[in-house]
mmCIF file with all atom_site columns, C-alpha atoms in Angstrom:
data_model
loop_
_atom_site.group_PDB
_atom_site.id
_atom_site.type_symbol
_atom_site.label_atom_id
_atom_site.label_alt_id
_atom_site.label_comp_id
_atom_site.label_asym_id
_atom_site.label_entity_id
_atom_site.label_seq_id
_atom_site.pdbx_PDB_ins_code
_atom_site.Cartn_x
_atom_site.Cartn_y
_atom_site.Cartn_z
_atom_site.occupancy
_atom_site.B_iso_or_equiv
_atom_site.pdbx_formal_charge
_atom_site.auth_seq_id
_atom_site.auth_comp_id
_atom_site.auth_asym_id
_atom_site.auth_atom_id
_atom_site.pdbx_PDB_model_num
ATOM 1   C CA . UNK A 1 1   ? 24.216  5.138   -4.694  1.00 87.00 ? 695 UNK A CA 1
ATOM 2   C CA . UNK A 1 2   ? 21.730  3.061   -6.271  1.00 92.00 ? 696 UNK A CA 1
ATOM 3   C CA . UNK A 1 3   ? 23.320  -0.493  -4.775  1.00 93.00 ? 697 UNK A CA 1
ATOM 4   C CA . UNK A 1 4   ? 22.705  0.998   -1.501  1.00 93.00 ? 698 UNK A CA 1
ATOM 5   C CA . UNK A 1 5   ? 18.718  1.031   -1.813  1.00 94.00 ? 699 UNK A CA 1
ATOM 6   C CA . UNK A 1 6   ? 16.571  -2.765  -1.591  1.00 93.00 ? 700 UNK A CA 1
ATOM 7   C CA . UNK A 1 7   ? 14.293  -1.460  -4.876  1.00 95.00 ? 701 UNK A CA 1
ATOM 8   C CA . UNK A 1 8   ? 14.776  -2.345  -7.924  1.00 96.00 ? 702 UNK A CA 1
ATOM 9   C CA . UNK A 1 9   ? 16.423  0.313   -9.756  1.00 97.00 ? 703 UNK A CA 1
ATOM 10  C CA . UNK A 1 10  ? 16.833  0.067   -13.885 1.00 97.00 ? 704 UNK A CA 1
ATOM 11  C CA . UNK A 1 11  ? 17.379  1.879   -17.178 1.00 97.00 ? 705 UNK A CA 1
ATOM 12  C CA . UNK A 1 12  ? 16.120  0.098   -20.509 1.00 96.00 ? 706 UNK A CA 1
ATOM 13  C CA . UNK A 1 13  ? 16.600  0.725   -24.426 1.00 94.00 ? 707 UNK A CA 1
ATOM 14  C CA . UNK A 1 14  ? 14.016  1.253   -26.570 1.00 92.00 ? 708 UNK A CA 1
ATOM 15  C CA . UNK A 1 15  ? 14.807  -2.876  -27.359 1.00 94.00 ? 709 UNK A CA 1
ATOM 16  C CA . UNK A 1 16  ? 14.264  -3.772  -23.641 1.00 94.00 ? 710 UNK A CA 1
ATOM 17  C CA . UNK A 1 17  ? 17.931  -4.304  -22.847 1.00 96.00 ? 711 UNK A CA 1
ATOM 18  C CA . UNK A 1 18  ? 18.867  -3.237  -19.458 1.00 96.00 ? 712 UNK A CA 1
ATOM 19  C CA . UNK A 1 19  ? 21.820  -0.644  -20.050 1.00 95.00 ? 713 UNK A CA 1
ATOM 20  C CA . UNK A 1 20  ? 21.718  -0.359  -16.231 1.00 95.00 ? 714 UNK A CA 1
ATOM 21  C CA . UNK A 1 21  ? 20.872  -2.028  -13.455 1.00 96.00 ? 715 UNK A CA 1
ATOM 22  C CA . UNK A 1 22  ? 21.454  -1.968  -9.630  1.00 97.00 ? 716 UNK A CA 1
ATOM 23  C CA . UNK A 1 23  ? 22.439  -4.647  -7.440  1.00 96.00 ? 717 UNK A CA 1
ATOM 24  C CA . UNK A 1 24  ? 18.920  -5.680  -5.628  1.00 94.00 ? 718 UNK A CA 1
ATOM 25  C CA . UNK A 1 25  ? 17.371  -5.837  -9.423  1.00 93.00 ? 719 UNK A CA 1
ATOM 26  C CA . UNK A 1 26  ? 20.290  -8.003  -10.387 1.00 94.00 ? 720 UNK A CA 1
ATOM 27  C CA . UNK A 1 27  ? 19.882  -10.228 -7.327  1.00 92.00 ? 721 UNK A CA 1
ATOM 28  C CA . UNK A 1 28  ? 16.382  -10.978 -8.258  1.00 90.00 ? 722 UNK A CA 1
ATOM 29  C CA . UNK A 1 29  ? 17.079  -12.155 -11.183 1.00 90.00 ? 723 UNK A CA 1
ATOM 30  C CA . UNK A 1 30  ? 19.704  -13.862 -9.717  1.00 92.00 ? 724 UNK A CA 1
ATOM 31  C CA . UNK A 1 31  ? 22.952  -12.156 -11.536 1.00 92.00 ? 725 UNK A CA 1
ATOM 32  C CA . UNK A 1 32  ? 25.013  -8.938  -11.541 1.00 95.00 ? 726 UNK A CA 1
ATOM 33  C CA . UNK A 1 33  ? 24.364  -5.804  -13.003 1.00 96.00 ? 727 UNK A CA 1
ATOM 34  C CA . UNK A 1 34  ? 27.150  -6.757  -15.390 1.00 96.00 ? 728 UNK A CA 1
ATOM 35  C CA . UNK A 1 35  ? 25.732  -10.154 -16.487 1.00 96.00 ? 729 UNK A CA 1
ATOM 36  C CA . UNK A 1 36  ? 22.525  -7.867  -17.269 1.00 95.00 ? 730 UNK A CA 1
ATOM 37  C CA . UNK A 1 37  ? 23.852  -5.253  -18.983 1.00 95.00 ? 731 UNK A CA 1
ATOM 38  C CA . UNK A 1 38  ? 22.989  -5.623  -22.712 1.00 96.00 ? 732 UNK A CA 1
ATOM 39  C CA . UNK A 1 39  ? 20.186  -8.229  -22.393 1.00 96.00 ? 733 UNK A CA 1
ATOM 40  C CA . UNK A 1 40  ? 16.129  -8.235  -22.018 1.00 94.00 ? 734 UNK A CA 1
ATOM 41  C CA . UNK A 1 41  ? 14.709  -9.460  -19.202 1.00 91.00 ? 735 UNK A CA 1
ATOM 42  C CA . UNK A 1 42  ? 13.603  -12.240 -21.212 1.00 90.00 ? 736 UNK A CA 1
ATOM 43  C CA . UNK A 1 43  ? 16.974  -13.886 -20.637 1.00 92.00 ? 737 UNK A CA 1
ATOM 44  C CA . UNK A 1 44  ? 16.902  -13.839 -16.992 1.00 91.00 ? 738 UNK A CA 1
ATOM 45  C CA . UNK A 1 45  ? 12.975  -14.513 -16.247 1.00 88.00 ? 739 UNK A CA 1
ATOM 46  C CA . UNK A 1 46  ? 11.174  -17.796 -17.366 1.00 88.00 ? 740 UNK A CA 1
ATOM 47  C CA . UNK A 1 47  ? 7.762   -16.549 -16.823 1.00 87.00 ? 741 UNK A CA 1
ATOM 48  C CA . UNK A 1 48  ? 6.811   -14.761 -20.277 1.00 88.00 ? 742 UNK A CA 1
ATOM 49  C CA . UNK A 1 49  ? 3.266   -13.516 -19.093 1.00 90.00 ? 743 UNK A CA 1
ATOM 50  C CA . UNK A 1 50  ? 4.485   -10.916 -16.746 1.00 88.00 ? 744 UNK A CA 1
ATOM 51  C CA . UNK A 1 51  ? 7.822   -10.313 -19.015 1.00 90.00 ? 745 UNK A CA 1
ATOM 52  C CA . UNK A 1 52  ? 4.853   -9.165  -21.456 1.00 93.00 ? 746 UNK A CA 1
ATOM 53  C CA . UNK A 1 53  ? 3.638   -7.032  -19.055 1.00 92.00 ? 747 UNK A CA 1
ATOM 54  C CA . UNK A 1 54  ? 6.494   -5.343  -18.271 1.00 93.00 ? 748 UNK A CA 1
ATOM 55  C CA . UNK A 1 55  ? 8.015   -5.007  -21.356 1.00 94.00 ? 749 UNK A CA 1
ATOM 56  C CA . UNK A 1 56  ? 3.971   -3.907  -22.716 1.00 95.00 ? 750 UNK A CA 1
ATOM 57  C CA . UNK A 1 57  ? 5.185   -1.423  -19.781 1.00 95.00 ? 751 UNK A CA 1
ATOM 58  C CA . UNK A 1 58  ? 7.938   0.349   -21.245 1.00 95.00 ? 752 UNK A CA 1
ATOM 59  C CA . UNK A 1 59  ? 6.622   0.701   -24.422 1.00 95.00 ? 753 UNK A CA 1
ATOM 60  C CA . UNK A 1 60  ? 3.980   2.678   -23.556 1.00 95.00 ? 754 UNK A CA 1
ATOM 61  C CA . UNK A 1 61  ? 6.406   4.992   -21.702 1.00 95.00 ? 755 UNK A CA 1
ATOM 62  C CA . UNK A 1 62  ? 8.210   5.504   -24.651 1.00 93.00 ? 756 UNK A CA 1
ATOM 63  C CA . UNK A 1 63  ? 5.283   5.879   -26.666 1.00 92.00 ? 757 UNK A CA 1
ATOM 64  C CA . UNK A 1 64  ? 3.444   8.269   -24.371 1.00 93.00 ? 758 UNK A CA 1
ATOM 65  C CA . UNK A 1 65  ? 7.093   10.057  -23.501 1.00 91.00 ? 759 UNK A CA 1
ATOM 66  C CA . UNK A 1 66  ? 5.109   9.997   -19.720 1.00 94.00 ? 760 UNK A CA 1
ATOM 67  C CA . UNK A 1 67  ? 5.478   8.524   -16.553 1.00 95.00 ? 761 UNK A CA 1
ATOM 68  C CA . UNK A 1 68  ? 3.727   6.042   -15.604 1.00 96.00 ? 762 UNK A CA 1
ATOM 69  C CA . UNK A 1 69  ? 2.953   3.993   -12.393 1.00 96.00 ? 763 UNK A CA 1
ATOM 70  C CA . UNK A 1 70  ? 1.528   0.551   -11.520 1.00 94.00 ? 764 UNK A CA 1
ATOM 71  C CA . UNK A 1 71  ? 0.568   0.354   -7.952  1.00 93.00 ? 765 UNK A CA 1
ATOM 72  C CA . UNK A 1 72  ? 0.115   -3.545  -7.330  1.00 92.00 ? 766 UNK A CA 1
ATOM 73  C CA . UNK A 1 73  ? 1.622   -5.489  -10.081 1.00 91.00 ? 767 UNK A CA 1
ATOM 74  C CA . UNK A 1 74  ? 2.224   -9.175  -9.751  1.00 92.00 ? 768 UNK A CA 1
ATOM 75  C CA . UNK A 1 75  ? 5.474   -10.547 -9.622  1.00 91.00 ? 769 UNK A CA 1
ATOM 76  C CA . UNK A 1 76  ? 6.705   -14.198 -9.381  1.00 90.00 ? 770 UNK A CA 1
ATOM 77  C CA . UNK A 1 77  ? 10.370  -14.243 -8.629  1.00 89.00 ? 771 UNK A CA 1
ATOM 78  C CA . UNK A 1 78  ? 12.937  -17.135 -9.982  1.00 90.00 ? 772 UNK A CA 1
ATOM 79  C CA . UNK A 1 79  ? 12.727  -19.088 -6.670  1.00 91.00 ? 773 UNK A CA 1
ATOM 80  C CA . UNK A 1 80  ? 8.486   -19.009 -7.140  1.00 90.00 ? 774 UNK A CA 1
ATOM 81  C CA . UNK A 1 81  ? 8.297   -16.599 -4.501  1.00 91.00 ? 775 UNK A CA 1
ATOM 82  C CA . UNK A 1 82  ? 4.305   -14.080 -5.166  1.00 92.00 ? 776 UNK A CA 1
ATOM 83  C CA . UNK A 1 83  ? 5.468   -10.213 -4.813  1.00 93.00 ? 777 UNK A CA 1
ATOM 84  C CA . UNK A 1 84  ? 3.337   -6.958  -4.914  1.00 95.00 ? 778 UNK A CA 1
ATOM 85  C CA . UNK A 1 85  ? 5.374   -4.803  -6.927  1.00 95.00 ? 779 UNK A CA 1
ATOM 86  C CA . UNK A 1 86  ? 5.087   -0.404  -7.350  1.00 97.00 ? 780 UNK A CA 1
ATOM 87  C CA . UNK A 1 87  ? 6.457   -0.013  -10.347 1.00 97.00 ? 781 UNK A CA 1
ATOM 88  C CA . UNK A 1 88  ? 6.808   3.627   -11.561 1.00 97.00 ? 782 UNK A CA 1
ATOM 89  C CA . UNK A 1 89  ? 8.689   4.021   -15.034 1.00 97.00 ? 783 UNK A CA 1
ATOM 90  C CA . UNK A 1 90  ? 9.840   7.197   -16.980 1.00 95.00 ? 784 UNK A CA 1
ATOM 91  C CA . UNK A 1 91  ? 11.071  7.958   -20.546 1.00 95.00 ? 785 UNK A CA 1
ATOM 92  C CA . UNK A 1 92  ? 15.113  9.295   -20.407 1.00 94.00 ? 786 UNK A CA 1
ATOM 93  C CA . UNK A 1 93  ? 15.935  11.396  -23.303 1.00 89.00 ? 787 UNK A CA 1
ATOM 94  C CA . UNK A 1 94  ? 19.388  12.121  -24.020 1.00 83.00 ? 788 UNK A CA 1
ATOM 95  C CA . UNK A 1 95  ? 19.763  15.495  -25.834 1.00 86.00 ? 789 UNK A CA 1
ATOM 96  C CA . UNK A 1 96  ? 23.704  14.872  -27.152 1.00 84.00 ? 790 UNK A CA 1
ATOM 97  C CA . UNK A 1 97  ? 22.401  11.558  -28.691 1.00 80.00 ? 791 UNK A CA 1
ATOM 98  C CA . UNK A 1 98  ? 18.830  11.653  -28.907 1.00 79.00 ? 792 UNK A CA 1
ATOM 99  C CA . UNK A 1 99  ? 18.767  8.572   -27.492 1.00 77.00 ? 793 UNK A CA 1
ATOM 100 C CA . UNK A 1 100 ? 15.102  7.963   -25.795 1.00 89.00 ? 794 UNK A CA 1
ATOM 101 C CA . UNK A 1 101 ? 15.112  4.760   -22.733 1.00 95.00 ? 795 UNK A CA 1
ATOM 102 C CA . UNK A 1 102 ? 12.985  3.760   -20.167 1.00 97.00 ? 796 UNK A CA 1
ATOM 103 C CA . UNK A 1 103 ? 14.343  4.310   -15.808 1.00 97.00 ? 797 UNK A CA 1
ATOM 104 C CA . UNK A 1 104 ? 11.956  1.749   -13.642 1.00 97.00 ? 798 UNK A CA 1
ATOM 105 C CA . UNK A 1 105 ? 12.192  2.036   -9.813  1.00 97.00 ? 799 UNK A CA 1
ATOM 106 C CA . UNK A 1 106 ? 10.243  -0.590  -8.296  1.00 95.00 ? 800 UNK A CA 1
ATOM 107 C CA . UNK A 1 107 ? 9.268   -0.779  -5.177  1.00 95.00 ? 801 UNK A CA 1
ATOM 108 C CA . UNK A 1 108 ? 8.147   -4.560  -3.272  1.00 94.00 ? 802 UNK A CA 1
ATOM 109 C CA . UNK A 1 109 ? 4.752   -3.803  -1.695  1.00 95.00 ? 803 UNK A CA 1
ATOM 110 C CA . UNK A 1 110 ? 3.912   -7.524  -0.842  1.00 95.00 ? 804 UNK A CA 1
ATOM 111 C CA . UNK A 1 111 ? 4.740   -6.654  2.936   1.00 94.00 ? 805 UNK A CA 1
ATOM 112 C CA . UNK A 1 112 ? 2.936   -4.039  3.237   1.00 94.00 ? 806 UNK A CA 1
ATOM 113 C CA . UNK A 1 113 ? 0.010   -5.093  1.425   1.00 93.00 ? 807 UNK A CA 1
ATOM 114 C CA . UNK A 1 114 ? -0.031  -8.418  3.696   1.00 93.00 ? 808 UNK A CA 1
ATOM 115 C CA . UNK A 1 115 ? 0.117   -6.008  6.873   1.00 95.00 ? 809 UNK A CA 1
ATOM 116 C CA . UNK A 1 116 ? -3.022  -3.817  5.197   1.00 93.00 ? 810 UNK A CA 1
ATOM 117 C CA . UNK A 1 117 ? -4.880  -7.007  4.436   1.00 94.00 ? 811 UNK A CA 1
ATOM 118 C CA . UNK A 1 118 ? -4.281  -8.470  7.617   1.00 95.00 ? 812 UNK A CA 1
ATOM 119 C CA . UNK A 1 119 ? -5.326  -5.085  9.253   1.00 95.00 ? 813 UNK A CA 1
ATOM 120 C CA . UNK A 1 120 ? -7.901  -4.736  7.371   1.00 94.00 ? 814 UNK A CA 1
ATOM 121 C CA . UNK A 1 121 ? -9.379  -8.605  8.301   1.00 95.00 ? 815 UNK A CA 1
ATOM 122 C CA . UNK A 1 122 ? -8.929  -7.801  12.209  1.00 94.00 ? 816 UNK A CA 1
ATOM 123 C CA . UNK A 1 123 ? -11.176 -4.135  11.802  1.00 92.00 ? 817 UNK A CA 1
ATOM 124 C CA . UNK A 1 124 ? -14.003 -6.435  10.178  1.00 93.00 ? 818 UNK A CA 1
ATOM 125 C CA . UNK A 1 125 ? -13.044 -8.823  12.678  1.00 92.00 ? 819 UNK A CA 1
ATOM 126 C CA . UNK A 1 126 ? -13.837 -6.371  15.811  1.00 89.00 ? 820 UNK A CA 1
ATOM 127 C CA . UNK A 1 127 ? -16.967 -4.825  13.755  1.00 87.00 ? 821 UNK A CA 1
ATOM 128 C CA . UNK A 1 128 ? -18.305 -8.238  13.951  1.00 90.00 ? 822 UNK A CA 1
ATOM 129 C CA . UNK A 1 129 ? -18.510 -8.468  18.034  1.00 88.00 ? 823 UNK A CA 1
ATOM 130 C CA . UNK A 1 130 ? -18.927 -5.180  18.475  1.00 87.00 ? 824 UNK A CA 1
ATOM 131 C CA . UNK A 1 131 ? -22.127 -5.414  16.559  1.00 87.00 ? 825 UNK A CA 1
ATOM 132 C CA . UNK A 1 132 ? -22.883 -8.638  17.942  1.00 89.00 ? 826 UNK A CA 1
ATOM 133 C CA . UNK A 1 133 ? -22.389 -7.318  21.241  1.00 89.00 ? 827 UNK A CA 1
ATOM 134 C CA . UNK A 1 134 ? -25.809 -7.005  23.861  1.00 89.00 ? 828 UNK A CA 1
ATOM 135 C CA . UNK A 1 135 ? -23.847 -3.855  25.290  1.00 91.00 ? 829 UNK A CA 1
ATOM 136 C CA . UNK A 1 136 ? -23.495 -1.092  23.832  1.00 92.00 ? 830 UNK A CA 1
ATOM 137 C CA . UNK A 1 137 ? -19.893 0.333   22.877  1.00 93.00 ? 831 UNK A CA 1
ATOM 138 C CA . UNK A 1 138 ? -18.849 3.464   21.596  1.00 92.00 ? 832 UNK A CA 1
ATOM 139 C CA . UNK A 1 139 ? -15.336 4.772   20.418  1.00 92.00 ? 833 UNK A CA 1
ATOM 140 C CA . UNK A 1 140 ? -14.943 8.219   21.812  1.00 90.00 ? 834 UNK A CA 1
ATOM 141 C CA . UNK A 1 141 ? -11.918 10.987  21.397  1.00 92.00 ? 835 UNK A CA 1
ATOM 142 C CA . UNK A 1 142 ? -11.755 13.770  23.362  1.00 86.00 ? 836 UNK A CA 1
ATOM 143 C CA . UNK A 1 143 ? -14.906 12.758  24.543  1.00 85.00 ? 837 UNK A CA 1
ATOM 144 C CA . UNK A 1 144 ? -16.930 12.560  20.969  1.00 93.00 ? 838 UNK A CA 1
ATOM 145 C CA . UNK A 1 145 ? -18.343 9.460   20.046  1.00 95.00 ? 839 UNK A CA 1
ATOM 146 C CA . UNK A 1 146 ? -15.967 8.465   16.772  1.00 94.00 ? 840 UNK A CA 1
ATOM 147 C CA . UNK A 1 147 ? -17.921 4.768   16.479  1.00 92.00 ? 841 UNK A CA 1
ATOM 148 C CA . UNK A 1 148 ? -20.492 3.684   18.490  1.00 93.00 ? 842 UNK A CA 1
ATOM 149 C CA . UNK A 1 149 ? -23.323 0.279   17.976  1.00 93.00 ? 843 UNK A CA 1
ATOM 150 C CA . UNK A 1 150 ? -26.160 -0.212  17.077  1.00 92.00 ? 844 UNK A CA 1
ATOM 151 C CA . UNK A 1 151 ? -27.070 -1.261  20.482  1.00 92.00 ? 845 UNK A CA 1
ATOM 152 C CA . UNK A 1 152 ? -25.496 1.968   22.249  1.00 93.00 ? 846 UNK A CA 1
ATOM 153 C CA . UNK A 1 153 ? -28.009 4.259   19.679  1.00 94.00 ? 847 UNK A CA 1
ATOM 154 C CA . UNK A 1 154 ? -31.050 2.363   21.101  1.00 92.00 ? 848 UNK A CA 1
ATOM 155 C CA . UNK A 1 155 ? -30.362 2.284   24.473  1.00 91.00 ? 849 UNK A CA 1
ATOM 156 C CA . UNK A 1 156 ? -30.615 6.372   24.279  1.00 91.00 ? 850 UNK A CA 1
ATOM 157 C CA . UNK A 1 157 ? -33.547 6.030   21.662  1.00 92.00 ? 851 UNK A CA 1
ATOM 158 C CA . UNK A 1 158 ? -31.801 6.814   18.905  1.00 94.00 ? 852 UNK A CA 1
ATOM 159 C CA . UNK A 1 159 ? -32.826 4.755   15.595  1.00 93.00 ? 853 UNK A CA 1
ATOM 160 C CA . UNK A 1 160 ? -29.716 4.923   13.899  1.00 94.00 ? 854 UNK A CA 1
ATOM 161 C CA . UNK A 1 161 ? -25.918 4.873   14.707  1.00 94.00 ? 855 UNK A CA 1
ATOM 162 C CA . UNK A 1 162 ? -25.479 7.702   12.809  1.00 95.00 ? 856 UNK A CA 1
ATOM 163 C CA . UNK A 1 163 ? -27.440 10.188  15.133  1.00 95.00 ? 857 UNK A CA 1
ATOM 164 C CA . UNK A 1 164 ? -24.829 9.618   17.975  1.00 95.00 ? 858 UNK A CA 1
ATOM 165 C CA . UNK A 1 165 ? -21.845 10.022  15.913  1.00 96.00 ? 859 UNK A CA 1
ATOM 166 C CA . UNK A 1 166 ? -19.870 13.239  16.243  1.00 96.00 ? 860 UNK A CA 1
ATOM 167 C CA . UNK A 1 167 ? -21.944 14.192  20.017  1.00 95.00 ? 861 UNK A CA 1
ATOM 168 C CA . UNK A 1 168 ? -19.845 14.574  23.125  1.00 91.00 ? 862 UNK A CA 1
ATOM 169 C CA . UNK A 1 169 ? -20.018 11.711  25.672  1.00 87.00 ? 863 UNK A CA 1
ATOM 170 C CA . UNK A 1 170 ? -21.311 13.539  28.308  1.00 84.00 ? 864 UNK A CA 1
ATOM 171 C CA . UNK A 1 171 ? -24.932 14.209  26.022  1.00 86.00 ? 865 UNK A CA 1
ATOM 172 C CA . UNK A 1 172 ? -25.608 10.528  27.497  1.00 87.00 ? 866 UNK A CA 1
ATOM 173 C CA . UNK A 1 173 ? -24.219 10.357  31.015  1.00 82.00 ? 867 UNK A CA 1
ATOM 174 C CA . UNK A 1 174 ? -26.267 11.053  34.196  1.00 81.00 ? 868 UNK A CA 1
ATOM 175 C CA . UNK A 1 175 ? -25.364 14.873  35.545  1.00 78.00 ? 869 UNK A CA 1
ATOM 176 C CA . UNK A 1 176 ? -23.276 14.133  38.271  1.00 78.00 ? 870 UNK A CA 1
ATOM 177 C CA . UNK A 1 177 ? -21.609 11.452  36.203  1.00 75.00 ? 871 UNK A CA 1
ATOM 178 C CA . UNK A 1 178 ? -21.107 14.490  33.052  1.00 73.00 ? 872 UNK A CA 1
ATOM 179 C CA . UNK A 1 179 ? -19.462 16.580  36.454  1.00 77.00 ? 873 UNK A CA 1
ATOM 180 C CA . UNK A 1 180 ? -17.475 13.348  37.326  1.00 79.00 ? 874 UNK A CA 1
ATOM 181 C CA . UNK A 1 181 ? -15.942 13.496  33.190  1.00 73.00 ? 875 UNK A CA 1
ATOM 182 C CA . UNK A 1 182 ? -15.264 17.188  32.992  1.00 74.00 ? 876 UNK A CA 1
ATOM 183 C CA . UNK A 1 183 ? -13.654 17.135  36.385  1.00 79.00 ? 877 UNK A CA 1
ATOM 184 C CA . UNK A 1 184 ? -10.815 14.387  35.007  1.00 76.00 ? 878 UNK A CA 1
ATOM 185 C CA . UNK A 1 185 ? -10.609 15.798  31.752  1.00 71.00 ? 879 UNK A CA 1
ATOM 186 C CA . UNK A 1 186 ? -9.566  19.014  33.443  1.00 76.00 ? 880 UNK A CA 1
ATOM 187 C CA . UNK A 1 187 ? -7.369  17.360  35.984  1.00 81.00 ? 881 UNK A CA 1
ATOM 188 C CA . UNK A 1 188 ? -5.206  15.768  33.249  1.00 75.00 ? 882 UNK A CA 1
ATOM 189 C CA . UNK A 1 189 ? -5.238  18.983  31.441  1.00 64.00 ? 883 UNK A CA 1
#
């Protein structure tokens, strides 16, 4: 089951030597779980800084005898390839031997951390015209303003964006146009 999942699935001593791996772990490191079996990390991954970290990792799993998580860990892979890495770990105790070892499941976040940063650039991106903008804009559902400019707030008098936020739409529209709004809200029910 766990060759059929892309994360990184593995079980270490209290050494560091994988006892188990799965097959997408293996491939980054750019062997089989068989070849792994029995060895640190060390043996597969050049870059000592973040084997330090990892291994600084499971130790304090087994010392804590807690889970622990790192949300956004660096990773350099064997072909020089930058990951974001979740990495959750968790002591295994095994009551017939006593036997204490480390399970890591590690999730590659570098996608979806590119997509929130990228996401993330285009909202400051439309901030910046909107607020630059001579008009003024609001962002309205069901007909409350959500967002709404600087320049929207002092066309109606208002000194501050946040006084418009959270009033219905029709608090700044003519009468008849207010009608006009409630008439096609009802109509598309």
């Amino acid at each position: 089951i766990i060759d059929t999942i892309p994360n990184y699935v593995f079980v270490k001593d209290a050494d560091g030597r994988f006892l188990l791996t799965n097959k997408a772990m293996a491939a980054a490191y750019h062997g089989t779980p068989e070849e792994m079996e029995g060895h640190t990390g060390r043996k597969f991954n050049p870059h000592t800084e973040q084997m330090a970290r990892f291994e600084a990792g499971d130790k304090a799993v087994l010392a804590s005898q807690k889970e622990m998580s790192w949300p956004e860990l660096p990773f350099t892979d064997l072909d020089g390839n930058f990951h974001w890495l979740h990495v959750v770990k968790r002591p295994l105790y095994d009551p017939a031997t006593g036997i204490i070892a480390v399970l890591g499941i590690t999730n590659d976040m570098t996608q979806i951390k590119a997509t929130t940063e990228a996401l993330r650039e285009k909202e400051e991106n439309f901030r910046t015209l909107v607020e630059a903008s001579f008009e003024g804009i609001i962002i309205c559902i069901d007909h409350i303003i959500q967002e709404a400019n600087a320049n929207f707030a002092t066309m109606f008098g208002y000194t501050a964006v946040s006084e418009v936020l959270g009033k219905s739409i029709s608090e700044f529209l003519e009468p008849d146009d207010a009608h006009y709004l409630r008439a096609k809200v009802a109509e598309q029910g």
